[in-house]
Structure formats: structure tokens, C-alpha cells
mmCIF file of N, CA and C in Angstrom:
data_model
loop_
_atom_site.group_PDB
_atom_site.id
_atom_site.type_symbol
_atom_site.label_atom_id
_atom_site.label_comp_id
_atom_site.label_asym_id
_atom_site.label_seq_id
_atom_site.Cartn_x
_atom_site.Cartn_y
_atom_site.Cartn_z
ATOM 1 N N ASN A 10 1.266 -4.583 -4.734
ATOM 2 C CA ASN A 10 0.770 -4.731 -3.374
ATOM 3 C C ASN A 10 0.566 -3.346 -2.780
ATOM 4 N N ASN A 11 -0.611 -2.837 -2.882
ATOM 5 C CA ASN A 11 -0.962 -1.539 -2.305
ATOM 6 C C ASN A 11 -1.771 -1.689 -1.026
ATOM 7 N N SER A 12 -1.748 -2.864 -0.438
ATOM 8 C CA SER A 12 -2.561 -3.146 0.745
ATOM 9 C C SER A 12 -1.955 -2.593 2.029
ATOM 10 N N GLY A 13 -0.668 -2.247 1.999
ATOM 11 C CA GLY A 13 0.013 -1.849 3.222
ATOM 12 C C GLY A 13 0.422 -3.046 4.063
ATOM 13 N N LYS A 14 0.216 -4.245 3.530
ATOM 14 C CA LYS A 14 0.543 -5.473 4.257
ATOM 15 C C LYS A 14 1.648 -6.244 3.541
ATOM 16 N N LEU A 15 2.392 -7.000 4.331
ATOM 17 C CA LEU A 15 3.335 -7.960 3.779
ATOM 18 C C LEU A 15 2.503 -9.149 3.313
ATOM 19 N N ARG A 16 2.697 -9.574 2.073
ATOM 20 C CA ARG A 16 1.889 -10.667 1.533
ATOM 21 C C ARG A 16 2.745 -11.894 1.255
ATOM 22 N N LEU A 17 2.284 -13.015 1.782
ATOM 23 C CA LEU A 17 2.856 -14.322 1.489
ATOM 24 C C LEU A 17 1.901 -14.976 0.501
ATOM 25 N N ILE A 18 2.389 -15.281 -0.695
ATOM 26 C CA ILE A 18 1.554 -15.853 -1.747
ATOM 27 C C ILE A 18 2.084 -17.234 -2.092
ATOM 28 N N ASN A 19 1.174 -18.211 -2.084
ATOM 29 C CA ASN A 19 1.543 -19.579 -2.429
ATOM 30 C C ASN A 19 0.661 -20.050 -3.573
ATOM 31 N N VAL A 20 1.308 -20.505 -4.650
ATOM 32 C CA VAL A 20 0.605 -21.068 -5.802
ATOM 33 C C VAL A 20 0.761 -22.584 -5.709
ATOM 34 N N TRP A 21 -0.359 -23.296 -5.761
ATOM 35 C CA TRP A 21 -0.361 -24.723 -5.464
ATOM 36 C C TRP A 21 -1.419 -25.443 -6.297
ATOM 37 N N ALA A 22 -1.495 -26.762 -6.131
ATOM 38 C CA ALA A 22 -2.531 -27.580 -6.757
ATOM 39 C C ALA A 22 -2.756 -28.812 -5.888
ATOM 40 N N THR A 23 -3.963 -29.363 -5.941
ATOM 41 C CA THR A 23 -4.265 -30.545 -5.129
ATOM 42 C C THR A 23 -3.505 -31.771 -5.617
ATOM 43 N N TRP A 24 -3.117 -31.804 -6.894
ATOM 44 C CA TRP A 24 -2.402 -32.946 -7.456
ATOM 45 C C TRP A 24 -0.891 -32.863 -7.222
ATOM 46 N N CYS A 25 -0.431 -31.784 -6.609
ATOM 47 C CA CYS A 25 0.997 -31.550 -6.360
ATOM 48 C C CYS A 25 1.352 -32.028 -4.949
ATOM 49 N N GLY A 26 2.093 -33.127 -4.855
ATOM 50 C CA GLY A 26 2.456 -33.690 -3.554
ATOM 51 C C GLY A 26 3.143 -32.710 -2.619
ATOM 52 N N PRO A 27 4.218 -32.032 -3.054
ATOM 53 C CA PRO A 27 4.877 -31.064 -2.180
ATOM 54 C C PRO A 27 3.957 -29.922 -1.741
ATOM 55 N N CYS A 28 3.024 -29.530 -2.616
ATOM 56 C CA CYS A 28 2.069 -28.465 -2.263
ATOM 57 C C CYS A 28 1.209 -28.896 -1.080
ATOM 58 N N VAL A 29 0.716 -30.119 -1.155
ATOM 59 C CA VAL A 29 -0.152 -30.654 -0.108
ATOM 60 C C VAL A 29 0.619 -30.779 1.201
ATOM 61 N N VAL A 30 1.879 -31.215 1.122
ATOM 62 C CA VAL A 30 2.710 -31.398 2.314
ATOM 63 C C VAL A 30 2.980 -30.072 3.019
ATOM 64 N N GLU A 31 3.294 -29.016 2.268
ATOM 65 C CA GLU A 31 3.682 -27.756 2.903
ATOM 66 C C GLU A 31 2.502 -26.854 3.268
ATOM 67 N N PHE A 32 1.312 -27.122 2.741
ATOM 68 C CA PHE A 32 0.181 -26.218 2.955
ATOM 69 C C PHE A 32 -0.127 -25.974 4.439
ATOM 70 N N PRO A 33 -0.090 -26.983 5.313
ATOM 71 C CA PRO A 33 -0.348 -26.718 6.738
ATOM 72 C C PRO A 33 0.607 -25.691 7.353
ATOM 73 N N GLU A 34 1.837 -25.615 6.862
ATOM 74 C CA GLU A 34 2.782 -24.601 7.361
ATOM 75 C C GLU A 34 2.279 -23.195 7.057
ATOM 76 N N PHE A 35 1.701 -23.019 5.877
ATOM 77 C CA PHE A 35 1.170 -21.704 5.510
ATOM 78 C C PHE A 35 -0.030 -21.332 6.380
ATOM 79 N N ILE A 36 -0.873 -22.304 6.665
ATOM 80 C CA ILE A 36 -2.030 -22.048 7.533
ATOM 81 C C ILE A 36 -1.542 -21.653 8.923
ATOM 82 N N ALA A 37 -0.518 -22.338 9.424
ATOM 83 C CA ALA A 37 0.043 -21.998 10.736
ATOM 84 C C ALA A 37 0.605 -20.579 10.736
ATOM 85 N N MET A 38 1.303 -20.199 9.663
ATOM 86 C CA MET A 38 1.849 -18.836 9.577
ATOM 87 C C MET A 38 0.724 -17.805 9.495
ATOM 88 N N HIS A 39 -0.322 -18.144 8.779
ATOM 89 C CA HIS A 39 -1.477 -17.241 8.693
ATOM 90 C C HIS A 39 -2.018 -16.958 10.098
ATOM 91 N N HIS A 40 -2.209 -17.998 10.882
ATOM 92 C CA HIS A 40 -2.719 -17.823 12.252
ATOM 93 C C HIS A 40 -1.719 -17.084 13.140
ATOM 94 N N MET A 41 -0.444 -17.350 12.934
ATOM 95 C CA MET A 41 0.605 -16.749 13.750
ATOM 96 C C MET A 41 0.701 -15.236 13.549
ATOM 97 N N TYR A 42 0.545 -14.778 12.307
ATOM 98 C CA TYR A 42 0.802 -13.371 11.984
ATOM 99 C C TYR A 42 -0.433 -12.580 11.554
ATOM 100 N N GLN A 43 -1.615 -13.160 11.606
ATOM 101 C CA GLN A 43 -2.803 -12.497 11.064
ATOM 102 C C GLN A 43 -3.197 -11.213 11.787
ATOM 103 N N ARG A 44 -2.740 -11.011 12.992
ATOM 104 C CA ARG A 44 -3.073 -9.783 13.721
ATOM 105 C C ARG A 44 -2.072 -8.655 13.443
ATOM 106 N N ARG A 45 -1.136 -8.926 12.584
ATOM 107 C CA ARG A 45 -0.157 -7.917 12.159
ATOM 108 C C ARG A 45 -0.500 -7.480 10.736
ATOM 109 N N ASP A 46 0.324 -6.629 10.169
ATOM 110 C CA ASP A 46 0.118 -6.206 8.784
ATOM 111 C C ASP A 46 0.655 -7.277 7.841
ATOM 112 N N PHE A 47 -0.038 -8.414 7.847
ATOM 113 C CA PHE A 47 0.380 -9.602 7.115
ATOM 114 C C PHE A 47 -0.840 -10.253 6.485
ATOM 115 N N GLU A 48 -0.630 -10.828 5.317
ATOM 116 C CA GLU A 48 -1.725 -11.501 4.625
ATOM 117 C C GLU A 48 -1.176 -12.705 3.873
ATOM 118 N N PHE A 49 -1.800 -13.867 4.100
ATOM 119 C CA PHE A 49 -1.463 -15.070 3.343
ATOM 120 C C PHE A 49 -2.532 -15.276 2.278
ATOM 121 N N ILE A 50 -2.086 -15.431 1.044
ATOM 122 C CA ILE A 50 -2.989 -15.652 -0.085
ATOM 123 C C ILE A 50 -2.571 -16.940 -0.779
ATOM 124 N N SER A 51 -3.534 -17.836 -0.985
ATOM 125 C CA SER A 51 -3.235 -19.051 -1.739
ATOM 126 C C SER A 51 -3.965 -18.991 -3.079
ATOM 127 N N ILE A 52 -3.285 -19.495 -4.104
ATOM 128 C CA ILE A 52 -3.850 -19.533 -5.450
ATOM 129 C C ILE A 52 -3.733 -20.967 -5.956
ATOM 130 N N CYS A 53 -4.871 -21.605 -6.150
ATOM 131 C CA CYS A 53 -4.899 -22.992 -6.613
ATOM 132 C C CYS A 53 -4.928 -23.022 -8.139
ATOM 133 N N LEU A 54 -4.049 -23.821 -8.729
ATOM 134 C CA LEU A 54 -3.986 -23.946 -10.183
ATOM 135 C C LEU A 54 -4.679 -25.198 -10.704
ATOM 136 N N ASP A 55 -5.528 -25.814 -9.887
ATOM 137 C CA ASP A 55 -6.301 -26.951 -10.382
ATOM 138 C C ASP A 55 -7.153 -26.517 -11.569
ATOM 139 N N ASP A 56 -7.435 -27.452 -12.441
ATOM 140 C CA ASP A 56 -8.324 -27.198 -13.566
ATOM 141 C C ASP A 56 -9.695 -26.742 -13.044
ATOM 142 N N LYS A 57 -10.363 -25.877 -13.820
ATOM 143 C CA LYS A 57 -11.672 -25.355 -13.407
ATOM 144 C C LYS A 57 -12.652 -26.476 -13.072
ATOM 145 N N SER A 58 -12.552 -27.592 -13.761
ATOM 146 C CA SER A 58 -13.467 -28.713 -13.521
ATOM 147 C C SER A 58 -13.208 -29.393 -12.176
ATOM 148 N N LYS A 59 -12.082 -29.099 -11.548
ATOM 149 C CA LYS A 59 -11.709 -29.700 -10.254
ATOM 150 C C LYS A 59 -11.931 -28.733 -9.089
ATOM 151 N N LYS A 60 -12.718 -27.702 -9.294
ATOM 152 C CA LYS A 60 -12.947 -26.684 -8.268
ATOM 153 C C LYS A 60 -13.435 -27.298 -6.956
ATOM 154 N N ASP A 61 -14.349 -28.271 -7.033
ATOM 155 C CA ASP A 61 -14.884 -28.896 -5.822
ATOM 156 C C ASP A 61 -13.794 -29.600 -5.019
ATOM 157 N N LYS A 62 -12.847 -30.212 -5.709
ATOM 158 C CA LYS A 62 -11.735 -30.885 -5.027
ATOM 159 C C LYS A 62 -10.878 -29.866 -4.279
ATOM 160 N N ALA A 63 -10.620 -28.730 -4.909
ATOM 161 C CA ALA A 63 -9.826 -27.677 -4.268
ATOM 162 C C ALA A 63 -10.562 -27.105 -3.063
ATOM 163 N N LEU A 64 -11.854 -26.863 -3.201
ATOM 164 C CA LEU A 64 -12.640 -26.335 -2.075
ATOM 165 C C LEU A 64 -12.667 -27.316 -0.912
ATOM 166 N N LYS A 65 -12.798 -28.600 -1.210
ATOM 167 C CA LYS A 65 -12.776 -29.625 -0.158
ATOM 168 C C LYS A 65 -11.426 -29.614 0.566
ATOM 169 N N PHE A 66 -10.350 -29.532 -0.200
ATOM 170 C CA PHE A 66 -9.000 -29.472 0.363
ATOM 171 C C PHE A 66 -8.885 -28.295 1.333
ATOM 172 N N LEU A 67 -9.335 -27.119 0.913
ATOM 173 C CA LEU A 67 -9.241 -25.913 1.746
ATOM 174 C C LEU A 67 -10.096 -26.031 3.003
ATOM 175 N N LYS A 68 -11.290 -26.565 2.874
ATOM 176 C CA LYS A 68 -12.179 -26.724 4.038
ATOM 177 C C LYS A 68 -11.595 -27.708 5.042
ATOM 178 N N GLU A 69 -11.058 -28.814 4.557
ATOM 179 C CA GLU A 69 -10.467 -29.823 5.447
ATOM 180 C C GLU A 69 -9.297 -29.255 6.243
ATOM 181 N N ARG A 70 -8.601 -28.276 5.679
ATOM 182 C CA ARG A 70 -7.453 -27.672 6.355
ATOM 183 C C ARG A 70 -7.806 -26.366 7.052
ATOM 184 N N GLN A 71 -9.094 -26.051 7.070
ATOM 185 C CA GLN A 71 -9.595 -24.835 7.730
ATOM 186 C C GLN A 71 -8.798 -23.609 7.283
ATOM 187 N N ALA A 72 -8.664 -23.474 5.979
ATOM 188 C CA ALA A 72 -7.902 -22.377 5.385
ATOM 189 C C ALA A 72 -8.750 -21.107 5.377
ATOM 190 N N SER A 73 -8.633 -20.325 6.435
ATOM 191 C CA SER A 73 -9.445 -19.113 6.596
ATOM 192 C C SER A 73 -8.801 -17.886 5.965
ATOM 193 N N ASN A 74 -7.673 -18.072 5.323
ATOM 194 C CA ASN A 74 -6.986 -16.988 4.612
ATOM 195 C C ASN A 74 -7.709 -16.712 3.291
ATOM 196 N N LYS A 75 -7.188 -15.763 2.510
ATOM 197 C CA LYS A 75 -7.737 -15.515 1.174
ATOM 198 C C LYS A 75 -7.279 -16.634 0.254
ATOM 199 N N ASN A 76 -8.247 -17.283 -0.385
ATOM 200 C CA ASN A 76 -7.965 -18.389 -1.293
ATOM 201 C C ASN A 76 -8.602 -18.109 -2.642
ATOM 202 N N TYR A 77 -7.825 -18.315 -3.690
ATOM 203 C CA TYR A 77 -8.328 -18.118 -5.047
ATOM 204 C C TYR A 77 -8.118 -19.394 -5.838
ATOM 205 N N ILE A 78 -9.075 -19.685 -6.705
ATOM 206 C CA ILE A 78 -8.939 -20.809 -7.620
ATOM 207 C C ILE A 78 -8.795 -20.219 -9.014
ATOM 208 N N PHE A 79 -7.698 -20.518 -9.647
ATOM 209 C CA PHE A 79 -7.365 -19.975 -10.958
ATOM 210 C C PHE A 79 -8.421 -20.403 -11.967
ATOM 211 N N ASN A 80 -8.964 -19.452 -12.714
ATOM 212 C CA ASN A 80 -9.997 -19.823 -13.682
ATOM 213 C C ASN A 80 -9.798 -19.159 -15.045
ATOM 214 N N ILE A 81 -8.556 -18.869 -15.381
ATOM 215 C CA ILE A 81 -8.232 -18.301 -16.685
ATOM 216 C C ILE A 81 -7.608 -19.419 -17.522
ATOM 217 N N ASP A 82 -7.951 -19.463 -18.782
ATOM 218 C CA ASP A 82 -7.463 -20.552 -19.634
ATOM 219 C C ASP A 82 -5.960 -20.514 -19.889
ATOM 220 N N ASP A 83 -5.361 -19.340 -19.906
ATOM 221 C CA ASP A 83 -3.944 -19.205 -20.242
ATOM 222 C C ASP A 83 -3.069 -19.176 -18.983
ATOM 223 N N LYS A 84 -2.633 -20.349 -18.559
ATOM 224 C CA LYS A 84 -1.793 -20.434 -17.360
ATOM 225 C C LYS A 84 -0.436 -19.778 -17.579
ATOM 226 N N TYR A 85 0.038 -19.771 -18.808
ATOM 227 C CA TYR A 85 1.339 -19.165 -19.088
ATOM 228 C C TYR A 85 1.299 -17.653 -18.919
ATOM 229 N N ALA A 86 0.178 -17.037 -19.260
ATOM 230 C CA ALA A 86 0.024 -15.594 -19.034
ATOM 231 C C ALA A 86 0.036 -15.304 -17.533
ATOM 232 N N PHE A 87 -0.579 -16.191 -16.754
ATOM 233 C CA PHE A 87 -0.579 -16.052 -15.293
ATOM 234 C C PHE A 87 0.846 -16.145 -14.755
ATOM 235 N N ILE A 88 1.594 -17.136 -15.215
ATOM 236 C CA ILE A 88 2.978 -17.324 -14.772
ATOM 237 C C ILE A 88 3.805 -16.081 -15.088
ATOM 238 N N GLU A 89 3.674 -15.555 -16.284
ATOM 239 C CA GLU A 89 4.402 -14.343 -16.681
ATOM 240 C C GLU A 89 4.016 -13.148 -15.817
ATOM 241 N N ALA A 90 2.732 -13.050 -15.481
ATOM 242 C CA ALA A 90 2.257 -11.923 -14.667
ATOM 243 C C ALA A 90 2.779 -12.012 -13.240
ATOM 244 N N ILE A 91 2.854 -13.222 -12.698
ATOM 245 C CA ILE A 91 3.335 -13.413 -11.328
ATOM 246 C C ILE A 91 4.834 -13.141 -11.246
ATOM 247 N N ASP A 92 5.602 -13.827 -12.100
ATOM 248 C CA ASP A 92 7.059 -13.684 -12.083
ATOM 249 C C ASP A 92 7.624 -14.217 -13.400
ATOM 250 N N PRO A 93 8.136 -13.354 -14.259
ATOM 251 C CA PRO A 93 8.686 -13.807 -15.542
ATOM 252 C C PRO A 93 9.829 -14.818 -15.396
ATOM 253 N N ASN A 94 10.478 -14.865 -14.239
ATOM 254 C CA ASN A 94 11.568 -15.823 -14.006
ATOM 255 C C ASN A 94 11.073 -17.186 -13.536
ATOM 256 N N TRP A 95 9.799 -17.273 -13.186
ATOM 257 C CA TRP A 95 9.213 -18.523 -12.707
ATOM 258 C C TRP A 95 9.062 -19.484 -13.885
ATOM 259 N N GLN A 96 9.554 -20.709 -13.715
ATOM 260 C CA GLN A 96 9.485 -21.722 -14.773
ATOM 261 C C GLN A 96 8.147 -22.459 -14.812
ATOM 262 N N GLY A 97 7.289 -22.225 -13.823
ATOM 263 C CA GLY A 97 5.971 -22.851 -13.805
ATOM 264 C C GLY A 97 5.852 -24.049 -12.887
ATOM 265 N N ALA A 98 6.951 -24.478 -12.251
ATOM 266 C CA ALA A 98 6.899 -25.620 -11.339
ATOM 267 C C ALA A 98 6.158 -25.234 -10.064
ATOM 268 N N LEU A 99 5.483 -26.222 -9.487
ATOM 269 C CA LEU A 99 4.753 -26.027 -8.230
ATOM 270 C C LEU A 99 5.403 -26.844 -7.130
ATOM 271 N N PRO A 100 5.233 -26.387 -5.901
ATOM 272 C CA PRO A 100 4.621 -25.132 -5.468
ATOM 273 C C PRO A 100 5.520 -23.937 -5.797
ATOM 274 N N TYR A 101 4.904 -22.754 -5.772
ATOM 275 C CA TYR A 101 5.637 -21.513 -5.993
ATOM 276 C C TYR A 101 5.212 -20.532 -4.908
ATOM 277 N N THR A 102 6.180 -19.952 -4.234
ATOM 278 C CA THR A 102 5.909 -19.081 -3.092
ATOM 279 C C THR A 102 6.648 -17.765 -3.242
ATOM 280 N N MET A 103 5.955 -16.693 -2.887
ATOM 281 C CA MET A 103 6.543 -15.348 -2.930
ATOM 282 C C MET A 103 6.185 -14.592 -1.655
ATOM 283 N N ILE A 104 7.057 -13.681 -1.266
ATOM 284 C CA ILE A 104 6.740 -12.702 -0.228
ATOM 285 C C ILE A 104 6.878 -11.340 -0.888
ATOM 286 N N ILE A 105 5.805 -10.562 -0.816
ATOM 287 C CA ILE A 105 5.753 -9.248 -1.454
ATOM 288 C C ILE A 105 5.549 -8.181 -0.383
ATOM 289 N N GLU A 106 6.443 -7.204 -0.370
ATOM 290 C CA GLU A 106 6.325 -6.088 0.572
ATOM 291 C C GLU A 106 5.288 -5.087 0.075
ATOM 292 N N PRO A 107 4.775 -4.254 0.993
ATOM 293 C CA PRO A 107 3.931 -3.151 0.539
ATOM 294 C C PRO A 107 4.702 -2.339 -0.506
ATOM 295 N N GLY A 108 4.031 -1.973 -1.561
ATOM 296 C CA GLY A 108 4.703 -1.278 -2.651
ATOM 297 C C GLY A 108 5.062 -2.208 -3.799
ATOM 298 N N GLY A 109 4.989 -3.522 -3.561
ATOM 299 C CA GLY A 109 5.173 -4.492 -4.634
ATOM 300 C C GLY A 109 6.543 -5.113 -4.781
ATOM 301 N N HIS A 110 7.486 -4.809 -3.891
ATOM 302 C CA HIS A 110 8.830 -5.382 -3.989
ATOM 303 C C HIS A 110 8.828 -6.826 -3.479
ATOM 304 N N ALA A 111 9.260 -7.766 -4.336
ATOM 305 C CA ALA A 111 9.355 -9.175 -3.937
ATOM 306 C C ALA A 111 10.656 -9.384 -3.172
ATOM 307 N N ILE A 112 10.543 -9.867 -1.932
ATOM 308 C CA ILE A 112 11.744 -10.139 -1.138
ATOM 309 C C ILE A 112 12.084 -11.627 -1.129
ATOM 310 N N TYR A 113 11.178 -12.452 -1.672
ATOM 311 C CA TYR A 113 11.405 -13.895 -1.694
ATOM 312 C C TYR A 113 10.570 -14.481 -2.826
ATOM 313 N N ALA A 114 11.164 -15.378 -3.581
ATOM 314 C CA ALA A 114 10.444 -16.114 -4.618
ATOM 315 C C ALA A 114 11.124 -17.464 -4.781
ATOM 316 N N LYS A 115 10.333 -18.542 -4.709
ATOM 317 C CA LYS A 115 10.928 -19.878 -4.760
ATOM 318 C C LYS A 115 9.977 -20.877 -5.389
ATOM 319 N N GLN A 116 10.506 -21.655 -6.335
ATOM 320 C CA GLN A 116 9.819 -22.837 -6.837
ATOM 321 C C GLN A 116 10.134 -23.978 -5.884
ATOM 322 N N ASN A 117 9.217 -24.908 -5.782
ATOM 323 C CA ASN A 117 9.380 -26.103 -4.960
ATOM 324 C C ASN A 117 9.155 -25.800 -3.483
ATOM 325 N N ILE A 118 9.326 -26.790 -2.655
ATOM 326 C CA ILE A 118 8.948 -26.714 -1.240
ATOM 327 C C ILE A 118 9.799 -25.687 -0.488
ATOM 328 N N ILE A 119 9.171 -25.042 0.471
ATOM 329 C CA ILE A 119 9.827 -23.971 1.235
ATOM 330 C C ILE A 119 10.466 -24.504 2.513
ATOM 331 N N ASP A 120 11.322 -23.693 3.105
ATOM 332 C CA ASP A 120 11.851 -23.924 4.443
ATOM 333 C C ASP A 120 11.035 -23.023 5.368
ATOM 334 N N PRO A 121 10.106 -23.579 6.163
ATOM 335 C CA PRO A 121 9.230 -22.754 6.998
ATOM 336 C C PRO A 121 9.982 -21.814 7.934
ATOM 337 N N ALA A 122 11.103 -22.259 8.490
ATOM 338 C CA ALA A 122 11.867 -21.402 9.407
ATOM 339 C C ALA A 122 12.403 -20.172 8.674
ATOM 340 N N LYS A 123 12.860 -20.354 7.447
ATOM 341 C CA LYS A 123 13.376 -19.233 6.662
ATOM 342 C C LYS A 123 12.259 -18.235 6.346
ATOM 343 N N ILE A 124 11.090 -18.742 5.989
ATOM 344 C CA ILE A 124 9.946 -17.866 5.684
ATOM 345 C C ILE A 124 9.550 -17.071 6.927
ATOM 346 N N LYS A 125 9.452 -17.737 8.065
ATOM 347 C CA LYS A 125 9.077 -17.045 9.313
ATOM 348 C C LYS A 125 10.095 -15.965 9.661
ATOM 349 N N LYS A 126 11.371 -16.261 9.465
ATOM 350 C CA LYS A 126 12.409 -15.265 9.749
ATOM 351 C C LYS A 126 12.272 -14.060 8.822
ATOM 352 N N LEU A 127 12.034 -14.306 7.546
ATOM 353 C CA LEU A 127 11.836 -13.201 6.606
ATOM 354 C C LEU A 127 10.632 -12.349 7.006
ATOM 355 N N ILE A 128 9.586 -12.991 7.464
ATOM 356 C CA ILE A 128 8.377 -12.266 7.869
ATOM 357 C C ILE A 128 8.659 -11.384 9.075
ATOM 358 N N VAL A 129 9.215 -11.957 10.130
ATOM 359 C CA VAL A 129 9.413 -11.161 11.351
ATOM 360 C C VAL A 129 10.538 -10.147 11.221
ATOM 361 N N ASP A 130 11.474 -10.378 10.322
ATOM 362 C CA ASP A 130 12.558 -9.415 10.119
ATOM 363 C C ASP A 130 12.183 -8.279 9.171
ATOM 364 N N ASP A 131 11.049 -8.397 8.504
ATOM 365 C CA ASP A 131 10.647 -7.363 7.551
ATOM 366 C C ASP A 131 10.121 -6.135 8.291
ATOM 367 N N PRO A 132 10.523 -4.935 7.872
ATOM 368 C CA PRO A 132 10.059 -3.709 8.535
ATOM 369 C C PRO A 132 8.539 -3.533 8.504
ATOM 370 N N ALA A 133 7.870 -4.130 7.536
ATOM 371 C CA ALA A 133 6.411 -4.018 7.461
ATOM 372 C C ALA A 133 5.735 -4.740 8.621
ATOM 373 N N ILE A 134 6.389 -5.753 9.148
ATOM 374 C CA ILE A 134 5.838 -6.540 10.254
ATOM 375 C C ILE A 134 6.559 -6.204 11.546
ATOM 376 N N GLY A 135 7.865 -6.391 11.521
ATOM 377 C CA GLY A 135 8.672 -6.141 12.707
ATOM 378 C C GLY A 135 8.471 -7.185 13.782
ATOM 379 N N ARG A 136 9.399 -7.217 14.679
ATOM 380 C CA ARG A 136 9.307 -8.138 15.821
ATOM 381 C C ARG A 136 8.558 -7.466 16.954
ATOM 382 N N TYR A 137 7.793 -8.244 17.662
ATOM 383 C CA TYR A 137 7.103 -7.743 18.859
ATOM 384 C C TYR A 137 7.927 -8.152 20.067
ATOM 385 N N TYR A 138 8.215 -7.202 20.935
ATOM 386 C CA TYR A 138 8.981 -7.510 22.151
ATOM 387 C C TYR A 138 8.120 -7.256 23.358
#
């Protein structure tokens, strides 16, 4: 992460129930913190043939953040590149500080309050008073 921004990264799929349930929380956080040094990035792991379904999902939720649809055949290489400790279960969420240090990594559904606290308590973002 050389962007100078705190990055919240969520790996998801349209066929993943918990992913679909928690996605609106990420959109809300994107809107809440987008004027700070913060960036929400979503990465969809749907099969390449399901790209239209993923795009429809993102449009319906007005996901104006950076969205990527995974299009590499080797998903295991992707998992290893993201986090060697990740078992591959979805959803998967990370918070990466500028410089590349991961301060949060979690398989399965997140606690939105905990994520928001980590974001505002991070020196890259800080609290506004």
C-alpha cells in the first residue's frame, strides 16, 4: 500500500450469503470516510462467466468505491498473495495501513463497529474534532 491511504479491502462473491449481507456496511463506511485518507476496495471472486451478475450487484448497491472482479484462473495464488494465513473462506476483510502493514484480517462476517473504531483510531485517518 503505497497510496498514503488506509485501505479497507473486502473479498466477496455474489453467491456468498454473508458477503451480500455485510456489503452495505462497507458502502456506508466508504461514504463516511471517503473525504479522508481512506479507500475501500472490493474484490469479487465470482467466476469470470458471472461478471454481469457481479456488476449488477454493485450497481444495485451504488458501489462507487474501487471494485475489481477477479479474472485470474488460479484463485489459490490470489489467496497466497493476499494473506498466506487466509484459508480461502468468504467474506475476507483486511485493513492495510500506508506502507503495507495489515492491522486487521478476518475471514467471515465483520463487526462494523469494530472496523469503524479501527479506522478512526488509526493515525493515517485520525479522529476529527
